[in-house]
Short mmCIF file of C-alpha atoms in Angstrom, two decimals:
data_model
loop_
_atom_site.label_atom_id
_atom_site.label_comp_id
_atom_site.label_asym_id
_atom_site.label_seq_id
_atom_site.Cartn_x
_atom_site.Cartn_y
_atom_site.Cartn_z
CA UNK A 1 0.02 0.01 0.04
CA UNK A 2 2.84 2.34 0.91
CA UNK A 3 4.54 1.48 -2.37
CA UNK A 4 1.40 2.23 -4.21
CA UNK A 5 1.19 5.71 -2.51
CA UNK A 6 4.82 6.48 -3.20
CA UNK A 7 4.25 5.39 -6.80
CA UNK A 8 1.28 7.78 -7.17
CA UNK A 9 3.19 10.48 -5.45
CA UNK A 10 6.13 10.06 -7.81
CA UNK A 11 3.79 10.01 -10.84
CA UNK A 12 2.29 13.28 -9.72
CA UNK A 13 5.70 14.75 -9.04
CA UNK A 14 6.97 13.68 -12.37
CA UNK A 15 4.02 15.51 -14.21
CA UNK A 16 5.12 18.75 -12.45
CA UNK A 17 7.41 20.94 -14.46
CA UNK A 18 9.33 23.38 -12.41
CA UNK A 19 8.34 25.41 -9.34
CA UNK A 20 5.95 28.12 -8.57
CA UNK A 21 4.75 29.73 -5.34
CA UNK A 22 8.02 30.42 -3.70
CA UNK A 23 8.67 33.87 -5.26
CA UNK A 24 5.18 35.16 -5.55
CA UNK A 25 1.54 34.22 -5.17
CA UNK A 26 0.01 31.59 -7.48
CA UNK A 27 -3.49 30.30 -8.03
CA UNK A 28 -4.76 27.05 -9.43
CA UNK A 29 -7.80 24.97 -9.96
CA UNK A 30 -7.74 21.15 -10.45
CA UNK A 31 -10.35 18.83 -11.55
CA UNK A 32 -10.74 14.94 -11.80
CA UNK A 33 -7.80 14.22 -9.42
CA UNK A 34 -9.05 10.74 -8.81
CA UNK A 35 -10.65 11.57 -5.33
CA UNK A 36 -10.91 15.44 -5.30
CA UNK A 37 -11.58 18.68 -7.04
CA UNK A 38 -10.05 21.90 -5.60
CA UNK A 39 -9.12 25.48 -6.02
CA UNK A 40 -6.06 26.84 -4.14
CA UNK A 41 -3.88 29.83 -3.59
CA UNK A 42 -0.45 30.03 -1.96
CA UNK A 43 2.84 31.79 -1.46
CA UNK A 44 5.40 29.93 0.44
CA UNK A 45 6.27 31.44 3.89
CA UNK A 46 4.07 34.56 3.35
CA UNK A 47 0.72 35.01 5.15
CA UNK A 48 -2.24 37.03 3.69
CA UNK A 49 -5.85 37.22 4.30
CA UNK A 50 -6.99 34.77 1.67
CA UNK A 51 -10.49 33.43 0.56
CA UNK A 52 -10.91 30.72 -2.03
CA UNK A 53 -14.15 29.71 -3.52
CA UNK A 54 -14.64 26.59 -5.71
CA UNK A 55 -17.51 25.48 -7.89
CA UNK A 56 -17.56 21.92 -9.12
CA UNK A 57 -19.82 20.70 -12.08
CA UNK A 58 -19.96 17.19 -13.35
CA UNK A 59 -20.99 16.50 -16.94
CA UNK A 60 -21.85 13.28 -18.64
CA UNK A 61 -19.99 12.22 -21.80
CA UNK A 62 -22.87 13.68 -23.91
CA UNK A 63 -22.64 17.08 -22.33
CA UNK A 64 -25.47 17.11 -19.96
CA UNK A 65 -25.01 18.48 -16.50
CA UNK A 66 -25.27 15.68 -13.86
CA UNK A 67 -24.56 17.59 -10.59
CA UNK A 68 -23.01 20.77 -9.27
CA UNK A 69 -22.03 22.27 -5.91
CA UNK A 70 -19.59 24.62 -4.35
CA UNK A 71 -17.35 25.09 -1.34
CA UNK A 72 -15.10 27.78 0.11
CA UNK A 73 -12.16 28.29 2.45
CA UNK A 74 -13.27 31.23 4.40
CA UNK A 75 -11.19 34.45 5.14
CA UNK A 76 -8.32 33.79 7.25
CA UNK A 77 -4.54 34.66 7.51
CA UNK A 78 -2.66 31.96 5.84
CA UNK A 79 0.11 31.04 3.41
CA UNK A 80 -2.27 28.51 1.65
CA UNK A 81 -5.92 28.69 1.11
CA UNK A 82 -7.57 25.63 -0.40
CA UNK A 83 -11.38 24.98 -1.16
CA UNK A 84 -11.77 21.30 -2.06
CA UNK A 85 -14.06 18.25 -1.96
CA UNK A 86 -12.83 14.71 -1.54
CA UNK A 87 -14.64 11.57 -2.74
CA UNK A 88 -15.19 13.12 -6.17
CA UNK A 89 -13.21 14.05 -9.19
CA UNK A 90 -13.38 10.61 -10.92
CA UNK A 91 -14.22 12.03 -14.32
CA UNK A 92 -16.45 14.62 -16.24
CA UNK A 93 -15.83 17.44 -13.67
CA UNK A 94 -15.27 21.02 -14.39
CA UNK A 95 -13.86 23.31 -11.63
CA UNK A 96 -14.01 27.13 -11.31
CA UNK A 97 -12.15 28.83 -8.66
CA UNK A 98 -12.34 32.33 -7.36
CA UNK A 99 -9.38 33.68 -5.41
CA UNK A 100 -9.73 36.73 -3.22
CA UNK A 101 -7.39 38.46 -0.98
CA UNK A 102 -6.44 41.50 1.01
CA UNK A 103 -3.00 42.51 -0.23
CA UNK A 104 -1.18 45.85 0.02
CA UNK A 105 -4.16 47.24 1.95
CA UNK A 106 -6.66 46.54 -0.91
CA UNK A 107 -9.25 43.76 -1.27
CA UNK A 108 -8.96 42.24 -4.73
CA UNK A 109 -10.49 39.33 -6.57
CA UNK A 110 -7.11 38.39 -7.71
CA UNK A 111 -7.84 35.64 -10.10
CA UNK A 112 -10.41 33.15 -11.53
CA UNK A 113 -9.12 29.80 -12.42
CA UNK A 114 -10.76 27.03 -14.46
CA UNK A 115 -9.82 23.31 -14.91
CA UNK A 116 -11.01 20.11 -16.51
CA UNK A 117 -8.10 18.06 -15.52
CA UNK A 118 -5.46 17.49 -12.78
CA UNK A 119 -2.46 18.48 -14.80
CA UNK A 120 -2.12 22.05 -13.79
CA UNK A 121 -0.13 22.15 -10.68
CA UNK A 122 3.11 23.83 -11.36
CA UNK A 123 4.64 23.79 -8.02
CA UNK A 124 6.37 21.67 -5.35
CA UNK A 125 4.34 18.99 -3.70
CA UNK A 126 2.88 19.95 -0.36
CA UNK B 1 -23.43 -2.88 -49.59
CA UNK B 2 -24.08 -3.62 -46.02
CA UNK B 3 -20.41 -3.04 -45.19
CA UNK B 4 -20.69 0.48 -46.66
CA UNK B 5 -23.72 1.31 -44.56
CA UNK B 6 -22.00 -0.02 -41.47
CA UNK B 7 -18.91 2.06 -42.33
CA UNK B 8 -21.16 5.18 -42.73
CA UNK B 9 -22.90 4.53 -39.39
CA UNK B 10 -19.56 4.01 -37.62
CA UNK B 11 -18.24 7.24 -39.10
CA UNK B 12 -21.35 9.32 -38.18
CA UNK B 13 -21.13 7.85 -34.55
CA UNK B 14 -17.49 8.76 -34.36
CA UNK B 15 -18.12 12.36 -35.50
CA UNK B 16 -21.12 12.73 -33.15
CA UNK B 17 -19.24 11.41 -30.19
CA UNK B 18 -16.24 13.72 -30.99
CA UNK B 19 -18.64 16.82 -31.18
CA UNK B 20 -20.40 15.82 -27.89
CA UNK B 21 -17.17 15.28 -26.23
CA UNK B 22 -16.08 18.73 -27.15
CA UNK B 23 -19.27 20.24 -25.95
CA UNK B 24 -18.87 18.29 -22.58
CA UNK B 25 -15.39 19.76 -21.74
CA UNK B 26 -15.34 22.94 -23.87
CA UNK B 27 -12.39 24.89 -25.12
CA UNK B 28 -9.68 25.91 -22.47
CA UNK B 29 -10.89 28.96 -20.62
CA UNK B 30 -14.21 29.04 -22.47
CA UNK B 31 -16.30 30.79 -19.97
CA UNK B 32 -20.01 30.00 -19.61
CA UNK B 33 -21.68 33.44 -18.91
CA UNK B 34 -24.30 31.86 -16.74
CA UNK B 35 -21.69 30.40 -14.38
CA UNK B 36 -19.72 33.71 -14.28
CA UNK B 37 -22.94 35.55 -13.33
CA UNK B 38 -23.67 33.03 -10.65
CA UNK B 39 -20.23 33.36 -9.20
CA UNK B 40 -20.51 37.24 -9.28
CA UNK B 41 -23.89 37.07 -7.53
CA UNK B 42 -22.24 35.22 -4.64
CA UNK B 43 -19.41 37.71 -4.26
CA UNK B 44 -21.65 40.15 -2.62
CA UNK B 45 -22.57 43.81 -3.62
CA UNK B 46 -19.37 45.50 -2.45
CA UNK B 47 -16.86 42.99 -3.51
CA UNK B 48 -14.79 43.22 -6.73
CA UNK B 49 -16.44 40.97 -9.33
CA UNK B 50 -14.52 38.47 -11.54
CA UNK B 51 -13.78 39.86 -15.09
CA UNK B 52 -14.50 43.49 -14.05
CA UNK B 53 -10.80 44.65 -14.19
CA UNK B 54 -10.23 47.97 -12.43
CA UNK B 55 -13.22 50.07 -11.46
CA UNK B 56 -12.50 53.61 -10.16
CA UNK B 57 -15.22 55.10 -7.98
CA UNK B 58 -15.06 58.80 -9.00
CA UNK B 59 -15.24 60.56 -5.67
CA UNK B 60 -12.46 63.04 -6.55
CA UNK B 61 -13.71 65.43 -9.45
CA UNK B 62 -11.42 67.78 -11.29
CA UNK B 63 -8.15 66.05 -10.46
CA UNK B 64 -8.05 62.99 -12.81
CA UNK B 65 -9.42 63.51 -16.32
CA UNK B 66 -9.37 60.15 -18.19
CA UNK B 67 -10.34 56.64 -17.12
CA UNK B 68 -6.87 55.30 -16.65
CA UNK B 69 -4.56 58.15 -17.25
CA UNK B 70 -4.27 61.20 -14.93
CA UNK B 71 -2.86 64.58 -16.00
CA UNK B 72 0.87 64.91 -15.01
CA UNK B 73 0.83 66.66 -11.71
CA UNK B 74 4.14 67.54 -9.87
CA UNK B 75 5.19 64.99 -7.32
CA UNK B 76 4.17 66.54 -3.99
CA UNK B 77 4.85 64.19 -1.17
CA UNK B 78 3.91 66.70 1.40
CA UNK B 79 0.31 66.36 0.39
CA UNK B 80 -1.20 63.03 1.64
CA UNK B 81 2.33 61.81 2.57
CA UNK B 82 2.03 57.90 2.91
CA UNK B 83 3.35 56.88 6.34
CA UNK B 84 4.41 53.50 7.83
CA UNK B 85 1.56 51.55 9.09
CA UNK B 86 2.35 49.39 11.98
CA UNK B 87 1.54 45.74 10.94
CA UNK B 88 3.15 42.72 12.40
CA UNK B 89 2.14 40.26 9.61
CA UNK B 90 3.49 42.70 6.96
CA UNK B 91 6.71 42.85 8.97
CA UNK B 92 6.97 39.13 9.02
CA UNK B 93 6.26 38.91 5.29
CA UNK B 94 8.80 41.50 4.59
CA UNK B 95 11.37 39.69 6.66
CA UNK B 96 10.59 36.45 4.99
CA UNK B 97 10.91 37.87 1.53
CA UNK B 98 14.19 39.51 2.41
CA UNK B 99 15.67 36.29 3.94
CA UNK B 100 14.38 33.99 1.20
CA UNK B 101 16.16 36.02 -1.37
CA UNK B 102 19.41 36.54 0.52
CA UNK B 103 19.92 33.45 2.67
CA UNK B 104 21.08 30.27 1.18
CA UNK B 105 20.51 27.81 3.96
CA UNK B 106 16.69 27.41 4.62
CA UNK B 107 14.36 25.13 2.56
CA UNK B 108 12.35 28.23 1.48
CA UNK B 109 15.44 29.96 0.11
CA UNK B 110 16.40 26.76 -1.70
CA UNK B 111 13.03 26.55 -3.35
CA UNK B 112 13.19 30.34 -4.08
CA UNK B 113 16.58 29.95 -5.93
CA UNK B 114 15.33 26.90 -7.77
CA UNK B 115 12.29 28.87 -8.94
CA UNK B 116 14.55 31.73 -10.26
CA UNK B 117 16.78 29.21 -11.91
CA UNK B 118 13.83 27.44 -13.63
CA UNK B 119 12.79 30.75 -15.40
CA UNK B 120 16.20 32.00 -15.91
CA UNK B 121 16.09 32.10 -19.75
CA UNK B 122 12.42 32.14 -20.57
CA UNK B 123 9.18 33.48 -18.95
CA UNK B 124 6.09 31.58 -20.26
CA UNK B 125 3.62 34.46 -19.74
CA UNK B 126 0.59 35.77 -21.59
CA UNK B 127 1.91 39.22 -22.43
CA UNK B 128 5.00 40.97 -23.83
CA UNK B 129 7.54 42.09 -21.23
CA UNK B 130 10.89 43.80 -21.52
CA UNK B 131 13.40 42.83 -18.82
CA UNK B 132 14.85 45.68 -16.52
CA UNK B 133 18.07 43.69 -16.13
CA UNK B 134 21.16 46.07 -16.23
CA UNK B 135 18.94 49.13 -16.64
CA UNK B 136 19.57 50.72 -13.27
CA UNK B 137 22.96 50.51 -11.53
CA UNK B 138 21.57 50.67 -8.14
CA UNK B 139 19.47 47.48 -8.68
CA UNK B 140 21.36 44.24 -8.66
CA UNK B 141 19.36 41.74 -10.80
CA UNK B 142 18.60 38.49 -8.94
CA UNK B 143 16.32 36.64 -11.43
CA UNK B 144 12.87 36.40 -12.77
CA UNK B 145 9.85 34.06 -12.25
CA UNK B 146 6.21 33.55 -12.95
CA UNK B 147 3.06 33.80 -10.74
CA UNK B 148 -0.68 34.39 -10.94
CA UNK B 149 -2.74 31.72 -12.88
CA UNK B 150 -1.29 29.02 -15.21
CA UNK B 151 -3.39 28.50 -18.29
CA UNK B 152 -3.96 25.19 -20.09
CA UNK B 153 -1.22 26.17 -22.63
CA UNK B 154 1.25 26.49 -19.82
CA UNK B 155 1.48 30.23 -19.86
CA UNK B 156 1.23 32.28 -16.58
CA UNK B 157 -0.61 35.65 -16.10
CA UNK B 158 2.05 37.26 -13.95
CA UNK B 159 5.80 38.00 -14.43
CA UNK B 160 8.11 38.86 -11.56
CA UNK B 161 11.68 40.41 -11.72
CA UNK B 162 13.65 40.31 -8.44
CA UNK B 163 16.29 42.94 -7.50
CA UNK B 164 18.44 43.82 -4.58
CA UNK B 165 18.73 47.53 -3.61
CA UNK B 166 21.10 48.74 -0.93
CA UNK B 167 18.47 50.90 0.87
CA UNK B 168 15.14 49.32 -0.22
CA UNK B 169 16.14 45.70 0.28
CA UNK B 170 14.64 43.05 -1.95
CA UNK B 171 12.48 44.57 -4.68
CA UNK B 172 9.97 42.55 -6.72
CA UNK B 173 8.56 44.15 -9.82
CA UNK B 174 5.28 42.21 -10.50
CA UNK B 175 3.25 42.60 -13.76
CA UNK B 176 -0.23 41.19 -13.74
CA UNK B 177 -2.27 40.39 -16.88
CA UNK B 178 -5.43 41.11 -14.94
CA UNK B 179 -7.76 40.63 -17.94
CA UNK B 180 -6.70 37.07 -18.58
CA UNK B 181 -6.51 36.25 -14.86
CA UNK B 182 -10.24 37.51 -14.73
CA UNK B 183 -9.29 39.74 -11.84
CA UNK B 184 -11.14 42.65 -10.24
CA UNK B 185 -10.39 45.63 -8.11
CA UNK B 186 -12.70 48.41 -7.03
CA UNK B 187 -11.02 51.51 -5.64
CA UNK B 188 -12.08 55.04 -4.74
CA UNK B 189 -10.23 57.84 -6.75
CA UNK B 190 -9.58 59.82 -3.60
CA UNK B 191 -7.31 56.91 -2.32
CA UNK B 192 -5.11 57.12 -5.42
CA UNK B 193 -2.14 59.22 -6.56
CA UNK B 194 -0.54 59.71 -9.84
CA UNK B 195 3.28 59.43 -9.01
CA UNK B 196 4.09 56.86 -11.68
CA UNK B 197 4.09 58.72 -15.00
CA UNK B 198 0.64 60.10 -14.47
CA UNK B 199 -1.01 56.71 -14.07
CA UNK B 200 -3.30 55.86 -11.17
CA UNK B 201 -0.89 54.99 -8.31
CA UNK B 202 -1.49 53.30 -4.94
CA UNK B 203 1.09 53.47 -2.18
CA UNK B 204 1.09 51.24 0.85
CA UNK B 205 3.89 51.06 3.48
CA UNK B 206 3.43 48.64 6.32
CA UNK B 207 5.59 46.70 8.87
CA UNK B 208 7.73 47.49 11.85
CA UNK B 209 10.76 49.68 11.44
CA UNK B 210 14.08 47.91 12.26
CA UNK B 211 12.32 44.53 11.94
CA UNK B 212 10.69 44.30 8.52
CA UNK B 213 8.92 46.83 6.26
CA UNK B 214 7.00 46.33 2.97
CA UNK B 215 7.04 49.40 0.66
CA UNK B 216 4.55 48.86 -2.10
CA UNK B 217 3.68 50.95 -5.14
CA UNK B 218 1.02 49.71 -7.44
CA UNK B 219 0.06 51.44 -10.72
CA UNK B 220 -2.48 50.43 -13.37
CA UNK B 221 -2.91 50.78 -17.02
CA UNK B 222 -5.22 49.40 -19.64
CA UNK B 223 -3.02 46.21 -20.23
CA UNK B 224 -1.40 45.46 -16.88
CA UNK B 225 -1.34 45.97 -13.18
CA UNK B 226 2.10 46.80 -11.92
CA UNK B 227 3.41 46.30 -8.39
CA UNK B 228 6.83 47.28 -7.00
CA UNK B 229 7.20 45.64 -3.70
CA UNK B 230 10.37 46.25 -1.79
CA UNK B 231 10.93 44.25 1.38
CA UNK B 232 13.60 45.85 3.72
CA UNK B 233 14.47 46.03 7.39
CA UNK B 234 14.19 49.85 7.88
CA UNK B 235 12.09 52.65 6.43
CA UNK B 236 12.72 56.44 5.74
CA UNK B 237 10.91 58.80 3.72
CA UNK B 238 13.74 58.89 1.31
CA UNK B 239 13.04 55.17 0.50
CA UNK B 240 9.69 56.14 -0.91
CA UNK B 241 11.19 58.90 -3.26
CA UNK B 242 13.80 56.42 -4.41
CA UNK B 243 11.14 53.73 -4.95
CA UNK B 244 8.90 56.15 -6.84
CA UNK B 245 11.77 57.06 -9.14
CA UNK B 246 12.55 53.28 -9.86
CA UNK B 247 8.81 52.78 -10.47
CA UNK B 248 8.84 55.33 -13.14
CA UNK B 249 11.75 53.89 -14.86
CA UNK B 250 10.31 50.40 -14.73
CA UNK B 251 7.05 51.67 -16.05
CA UNK B 252 8.72 53.56 -19.03
CA UNK B 253 11.04 50.45 -19.80
CA UNK B 254 7.89 48.30 -20.07
CA UNK B 255 6.14 50.53 -22.58
CA UNK B 256 6.55 48.51 -25.75
#
């Protein structure tokens, strides 16, 4: 079991190209990650007031909407804000993330992210 | 004859499947307006909406003329002089930024150095950007990196150049393609200045003197949001004057 987990970890690691989130803030959404969908913001070692909102929609292969719901990680001082659902993300999901923060004394909606797969995660594994 | 019919049937099915498959997942970043509206509705009446870009609330008549460009006024730091705001979290962030860029021993600084190394030659970003490397003798160039949102084609919506300055500390020049990132900011005109080449400018200085200070200048134009964030240990009013001068140079250099 441990070997399997290590193998999956190594596979995920192998798909990552490069690093992000150490020098500045970065935002992602990921879908169909075999067990979860999520939207996430982070900046290593730096704390901000962050809020992340994530909408998840599942479509059939024929394009009809099967289900949809949302979740959020409420405002708090953190280096990493993640809104996610486990026990889903096994195919057909679209994820929309809204990333808000208070930075430099201003409240901003800093990014909106969208994903249909689990590939986009250009950073070190946490 | 039967084979031909079967062949046609198979071909039609394949085409149909291919089309429905595309409809199901859509093109990358193909926004559904209904979903955007739904998300915006949940953001609340006073919060910046996604995709809105910069919205200036005009509460300061007869000072700024245009939407995103202000008439060139002389720099007068005596009027609304920004002061250092005491903030422990900003102080910690400033100290971390400074240490991660200058130290070579912690895990954070190793990752920092790796990230700069990764994007040494090429910045996969959504907009054109001209480097400021070797353009100002007081700034020692440390490297460049990416940030913001990574799109399905691998490009990012933010570019970052990192410099070291003797008085200001570690300075990051961040350029955000706010349109592609679907970002939003609402700000009152009375809160803004025009120090950076007549563009709408926001100055924020926070931290604890002799521990860690973030000196931030943001300025905005139609294409990009610019941020100069200098993290140092001390703060003097002279630092702000120096940072404004650097900001003006950065802005002019980036005009392509």
